[in-house]
XYZ file of C-alpha atoms in Angstrom:
436
model
C 128.130 86.165 109.519
C 129.638 88.203 112.465
C 132.940 86.943 113.481
C 132.815 85.180 116.906
C 135.861 87.363 118.006
C 133.619 90.199 117.321
C 130.813 88.942 119.882
C 133.392 88.190 122.143
C 135.042 91.794 122.126
C 131.889 93.880 121.563
C 129.264 91.813 123.436
C 127.305 95.164 124.144
C 127.642 96.666 120.796
C 126.200 93.679 119.405
C 123.551 93.350 121.487
C 122.706 96.947 121.204
C 122.844 96.262 117.497
C 120.180 93.692 117.674
C 117.890 95.751 119.812
C 118.235 98.723 117.311
C 116.947 96.306 114.670
C 114.084 94.692 116.069
C 115.700 91.426 116.080
C 116.246 88.668 118.930
C 119.573 87.064 118.541
C 120.833 84.235 120.826
C 124.243 86.158 121.848
C 123.960 84.969 125.327
C 123.736 81.539 124.326
C 126.878 81.673 121.809
C 128.862 83.330 124.688
C 127.852 80.685 126.838
C 128.846 77.840 124.408
C 132.256 79.963 123.580
C 132.826 79.785 127.218
C 132.491 76.178 127.848
C 134.248 75.187 124.461
C 137.577 77.088 125.303
C 138.905 74.491 127.955
C 138.198 71.328 125.965
C 139.901 73.167 122.799
C 142.991 74.057 125.104
C 142.753 70.365 126.373
C 142.352 68.956 122.937
C 145.319 71.022 121.764
C 147.438 69.482 124.450
C 146.475 65.830 124.023
C 146.906 66.393 120.452
C 150.511 67.726 121.088
C 151.169 64.632 123.745
C 150.171 61.966 121.125
C 152.477 63.292 118.618
C 155.099 63.254 121.190
C 154.368 59.830 122.270
C 154.291 58.818 118.410
C 158.132 60.059 118.133
C 159.072 58.364 121.503
C 157.761 54.854 120.182
C 160.367 55.367 117.079
C 162.950 55.704 119.240
C 162.569 53.536 122.063
C 165.414 51.507 122.996
C 163.458 48.729 124.231
C 160.637 46.494 122.917
C 158.986 46.611 126.530
C 159.715 50.434 126.471
C 157.910 50.524 123.262
C 154.869 48.734 124.360
C 154.520 50.767 127.353
C 154.386 54.065 125.107
C 152.143 52.659 122.772
C 149.656 51.804 125.503
C 150.020 55.362 126.423
C 149.203 56.682 123.057
C 146.335 54.545 122.792
C 144.703 55.603 126.140
C 145.684 59.394 125.275
C 143.996 59.039 121.409
C 140.634 57.327 122.939
C 140.345 60.417 125.557
C 141.086 62.737 122.605
C 138.455 61.040 120.420
C 135.693 61.636 123.042
C 136.982 65.432 123.518
C 137.108 65.979 119.792
C 133.113 64.958 119.349
C 132.295 67.163 122.202
C 134.556 70.114 120.607
C 132.795 69.492 117.404
C 129.290 69.306 118.504
C 129.898 72.812 120.553
C 131.499 74.139 117.157
C 128.656 72.965 115.330
C 126.104 74.122 117.740
C 128.023 77.685 117.625
C 128.271 77.950 113.922
C 124.408 77.495 113.644
C 123.627 80.109 116.071
C 125.979 82.417 114.259
C 123.816 82.376 111.397
C 120.887 83.638 113.283
C 123.202 86.880 114.167
C 122.129 89.900 111.804
C 124.978 92.158 110.567
C 126.334 95.131 112.546
C 124.870 98.763 110.795
C 127.018 101.409 110.358
C 126.939 104.335 112.822
C 125.142 106.647 110.354
C 122.165 104.291 110.056
C 119.165 106.258 111.749
C 117.915 104.463 114.501
C 114.106 103.467 114.560
C 111.476 101.683 111.671
C 110.653 102.733 108.457
C 109.020 105.732 109.280
C 112.381 107.155 110.824
C 114.491 106.711 107.256
C 115.948 109.609 105.988
C 115.391 111.559 102.741
C 118.732 112.541 101.345
C 118.081 112.945 98.036
C 115.218 114.268 95.794
C 115.035 114.848 92.260
C 112.372 115.960 89.849
C 112.750 113.948 86.379
C 115.964 113.691 83.964
C 117.976 115.143 87.271
C 116.545 118.495 87.223
C 116.191 120.400 90.332
C 117.922 117.821 92.182
C 118.583 118.375 95.834
C 120.912 116.841 98.176
C 119.582 117.509 101.971
C 122.441 119.094 104.088
C 119.674 117.973 106.734
C 118.169 115.388 105.744
C 114.077 115.000 106.079
C 112.264 112.453 108.123
C 109.980 110.278 106.008
C 107.316 110.582 108.523
C 107.308 114.013 108.292
C 107.903 114.226 104.284
C 104.823 115.750 101.828
C 104.001 113.765 99.081
C 103.849 115.528 95.519
C 100.741 117.293 94.703
C 98.023 114.823 93.614
C 96.142 115.012 90.236
C 92.891 113.102 90.496
C 92.405 113.021 87.002
C 95.209 110.572 86.446
C 94.250 106.630 85.995
C 96.262 104.137 87.887
C 98.329 101.604 86.186
C 95.798 98.784 86.389
C 93.212 100.967 84.777
C 95.448 102.061 81.831
C 96.900 98.535 81.696
C 93.574 96.935 80.662
C 92.073 99.849 78.658
C 95.122 99.265 76.548
C 95.232 95.704 76.770
C 98.702 95.544 78.398
C 98.214 93.962 81.183
C 95.418 90.872 81.862
C 94.748 90.113 85.490
C 91.906 87.738 85.280
C 93.879 85.590 83.059
C 96.800 85.335 85.377
C 94.641 84.563 88.254
C 93.264 81.590 86.080
C 96.367 80.168 85.223
C 98.300 80.326 88.554
C 96.137 81.974 91.645
C 95.697 85.456 93.002
C 98.658 88.088 92.721
C 99.657 86.653 89.152
C 98.883 88.466 85.825
C 100.077 88.555 82.293
C 101.737 91.126 80.201
C 100.456 91.230 76.731
C 100.880 93.052 73.780
C 103.060 96.398 74.137
C 102.968 95.664 77.668
C 105.149 92.634 77.286
C 107.348 94.403 74.568
C 107.949 97.047 77.290
C 109.157 94.852 79.972
C 111.441 93.074 77.683
C 113.051 96.484 76.332
C 113.281 97.830 79.998
C 115.468 94.829 80.870
C 117.681 95.132 77.802
C 118.003 98.742 78.033
C 119.194 98.442 81.490
C 121.308 95.698 81.229
C 123.099 97.801 78.198
C 122.955 100.924 80.345
C 124.927 98.783 83.080
C 127.537 97.455 80.508
C 128.377 100.811 79.911
C 128.845 101.356 83.542
C 131.595 98.751 83.682
C 129.774 95.615 84.875
C 129.889 92.413 82.911
C 126.747 90.444 82.324
C 125.653 87.333 84.047
C 122.760 85.065 83.291
C 122.049 82.974 86.401
C 120.170 79.765 87.173
C 116.744 80.409 89.012
C 116.927 77.174 91.003
C 119.839 77.654 93.851
C 120.850 74.967 96.396
C 120.494 75.789 99.957
C 123.912 76.693 100.891
C 123.914 79.578 98.425
C 120.930 81.054 100.365
C 122.786 80.653 103.755
C 125.793 82.300 102.048
C 123.495 85.402 101.224
C 121.478 85.536 104.684
C 118.166 84.419 103.629
C 118.455 80.946 105.228
C 117.618 80.084 107.564
C 116.089 82.866 109.135
C 113.510 83.830 106.201
C 112.853 80.205 104.717
C 109.027 80.854 104.897
C 109.363 83.722 102.280
C 110.721 81.443 99.584
C 109.750 78.733 97.353
C 111.073 75.380 98.099
C 111.090 72.574 95.436
C 110.399 68.961 96.154
C 114.190 68.229 95.537
C 115.575 70.410 98.175
C 116.323 73.427 95.859
C 114.927 76.916 95.924
C 113.778 79.366 93.457
C 115.810 82.590 93.814
C 113.937 85.652 95.306
C 116.525 87.791 93.580
C 119.827 87.445 91.309
C 122.051 88.553 94.308
C 122.017 84.986 95.262
C 123.815 83.265 92.623
C 125.543 86.307 91.535
C 127.099 86.762 94.795
C 127.924 83.024 95.289
C 129.739 82.810 92.109
C 132.847 82.990 93.721
C 132.265 80.858 97.057
C 135.285 78.906 98.200
C 137.545 80.406 95.807
C 140.625 82.872 96.422
C 140.609 85.755 94.041
C 143.414 87.689 93.284
C 143.841 91.079 94.456
C 144.398 92.296 90.889
C 140.999 90.596 90.008
C 139.122 93.190 91.890
C 137.002 95.170 91.939
C 134.503 92.547 90.026
C 131.380 93.937 89.212
C 128.504 91.707 87.480
C 125.086 92.491 86.268
C 122.105 90.154 85.806
C 118.631 89.837 84.746
C 116.206 87.146 86.435
C 112.839 86.528 87.329
C 112.463 86.682 91.173
C 110.351 84.431 93.436
C 108.996 85.683 96.881
C 106.391 84.058 98.952
C 104.830 87.215 100.243
C 101.908 87.732 102.881
C 99.458 89.763 100.770
C 96.588 91.577 102.659
C 93.412 92.903 101.059
C 92.566 96.287 99.471
C 94.263 98.849 97.239
C 97.734 98.597 98.579
C 98.528 95.275 96.523
C 96.287 96.471 93.413
C 98.144 96.249 90.196
C 101.349 94.852 89.488
C 103.475 96.666 92.727
C 103.637 93.507 94.401
C 103.781 89.515 93.117
C 104.912 86.202 93.546
C 107.030 86.532 90.639
C 108.368 89.476 88.882
C 111.649 90.687 87.177
C 114.514 92.647 88.062
C 117.791 93.624 86.693
C 120.742 93.390 89.706
C 123.906 94.484 90.111
C 126.513 92.789 92.299
C 129.939 94.208 93.312
C 132.747 92.494 95.100
C 135.342 94.837 96.412
C 138.466 95.262 98.622
C 137.438 96.006 102.110
C 138.666 99.342 101.864
C 136.942 100.252 99.180
C 133.341 99.143 99.879
C 132.081 102.370 101.156
C 133.063 104.419 98.131
C 131.627 101.348 96.021
C 128.185 102.113 97.549
C 128.091 105.539 96.606
C 129.025 104.654 92.982
C 126.570 101.704 93.152
C 123.872 104.526 94.084
C 124.793 106.643 91.505
C 124.690 103.648 88.772
C 120.996 103.080 89.550
C 119.897 106.765 89.733
C 121.447 106.974 86.353
C 118.464 104.780 85.071
C 116.109 106.801 87.166
C 116.959 110.029 85.831
C 117.083 108.818 82.387
C 113.274 107.609 82.493
C 112.193 111.076 83.718
C 111.024 109.825 87.362
C 110.186 112.121 90.228
C 112.640 110.477 92.813
C 113.878 110.332 96.057
C 116.885 108.577 97.797
C 116.126 107.039 101.437
C 118.609 105.878 104.202
C 116.847 103.094 105.723
C 116.474 103.302 109.267
C 117.902 100.339 111.668
C 114.470 98.330 111.969
C 113.881 98.532 107.986
C 117.306 97.245 107.152
C 117.538 93.545 105.424
C 119.569 90.901 107.982
C 122.457 91.649 106.189
C 122.797 95.104 105.273
C 125.321 97.399 107.330
C 123.831 100.419 105.440
C 120.969 100.355 102.452
C 119.713 103.014 100.411
C 116.267 102.930 98.807
C 115.474 104.791 95.363
C 111.954 105.471 95.423
C 109.641 106.855 92.201
C 106.261 108.827 92.384
C 103.411 107.222 90.682
C 101.262 109.549 90.310
C 97.947 107.704 89.298
C 98.492 105.255 92.405
C 99.226 108.247 94.360
C 102.125 106.542 96.245
C 106.256 105.902 96.212
C 107.120 102.767 94.529
C 110.502 101.349 95.691
C 112.616 100.264 92.727
C 116.012 99.805 93.814
C 117.656 98.960 97.241
C 121.331 99.472 97.207
C 123.488 97.926 100.130
C 126.959 97.403 101.484
C 127.122 94.097 103.605
C 130.650 94.456 104.489
C 132.121 91.098 105.289
C 128.981 89.458 106.668
C 128.030 87.465 103.292
C 131.723 86.779 102.510
C 132.335 84.883 105.905
C 128.894 82.908 105.217
C 129.822 82.304 101.397
C 133.344 82.054 102.010
C 134.032 84.490 99.665
C 137.821 85.396 100.126
C 141.020 86.958 98.010
C 145.008 87.613 98.457
C 145.572 91.161 98.922
C 148.370 93.302 97.991
C 150.402 91.893 101.183
C 149.952 88.129 99.828
C 147.313 87.549 102.916
C 143.954 85.746 102.348
C 141.396 88.047 103.678
C 137.643 88.308 102.946
C 135.938 90.026 100.441
C 133.154 92.804 100.915
C 129.849 92.406 98.910
C 127.443 94.997 97.876
C 124.277 94.644 95.702
C 121.397 97.080 94.346
C 118.521 96.585 92.281
C 119.220 98.124 88.959
C 115.786 98.408 88.438
C 113.103 96.370 89.766
C 110.433 95.493 87.509
C 107.212 95.945 87.120
C 107.255 98.885 89.364
C 109.323 100.577 86.695
C 106.600 99.647 83.843
C 103.576 100.556 85.964
C 105.114 103.923 86.985
C 106.045 104.700 83.488
C 102.626 104.234 81.862
C 101.140 106.411 84.822
C 103.654 109.041 84.216
C 103.599 109.536 80.833
C 99.691 108.842 80.302
C 97.669 111.487 77.999
C 94.407 112.728 78.680
C 93.361 110.813 75.824
C 94.165 107.296 77.370
C 97.119 107.106 75.405
C 100.714 106.653 76.763
C 103.707 107.987 75.019
C 106.748 106.656 76.234
C 110.123 108.771 76.629
C 112.215 108.889 73.730
C 114.911 107.041 75.620
C 113.433 103.837 74.836
C 113.194 104.057 71.117
C 116.115 102.045 70.220
C 114.317 99.139 71.721
C 110.673 99.914 71.230
C 111.323 101.410 67.817
C 108.318 103.367 66.786
C 106.239 101.785 69.234
C 106.445 104.489 71.949
C 103.160 105.321 71.614
C 100.751 102.963 73.223
C 97.367 103.103 72.397
């Protein structure tokens, strides 16, 4: 949540930020309500002081008559004060509710535009070989795709041929855009999750296994509610299925005050994720790239405000270590303003090339939220000077399944229709690296 003071002091900047995001936000209404609130707040503070003064005078009155006069005056002030406080509380509730509809201010380095205007800042060709950091980033719409090999199969073709993926039974059980992973496919998914978690533990993260049902306030805290309720699943008792482990893990420390020496805190978590996506027909949604349910390993960081931008670069590197180890061709995008999430101040996307599908799969989205989520979720710490301040929060996928699985079987397919997976997974798959 943006601080009301920021909207007061930087109104034009906030308006421009919303325009560059392509978002309508009630900035003018917030300002109008704030202007209406200020004289009432001043009057309330004056009347509270007058009531307190009258209360003290009652105790020192020299005569009963004087005491009764003071009591009557205090009652009159209290009655008027009650009415003003109700009006003030109503205005503050309206302002607080409207502030939840204002997206975060994004960093000045974020390119302006839509997804086609995002910038490719880094490219790599498997295992970190030939990695190029572009001094002059490439605009996505001007980028060329890798050379196409028409002989390669898609992951849904390989998955059905090798009995790794069962689309028909998934649809039978749950409806369209569901599937089953079977046999070596299920084993591979489980192995990838374990390997990713272990890798993040080696990077210094501590593991959390969060609930997948969450309360409404947690989703307000991370920024999914109230704006994106139609993209999630709500249970009949008012709880929600999580769209990502970011939600429960970020809210772990809500309404607490952490100590400066506790920071930074880095968590990693595996969870199933649930999203009520709108699917179109055609090849864009073939296979297991998108679905209502999917698995993901997440990284969440709680940082001191002075350290969050350095932490964003470290978070990106942590995710890239996973991508490089699997030997993918990859690229890193700095997302343009209209492609940012509601809460993000800056986001990097990592995409990997799926040669059978002939497209880039996004497998990680890495964001710095500054104090935006912290203000909504009341995430605070006591700094080195003893002052209570808001934390900065960051998160990133490390990585998103099952897109990694899909790309793996496309990248490592053989001409005979089998798949030979990379050796990095041998401790988890044993002798089952060769899928036949």
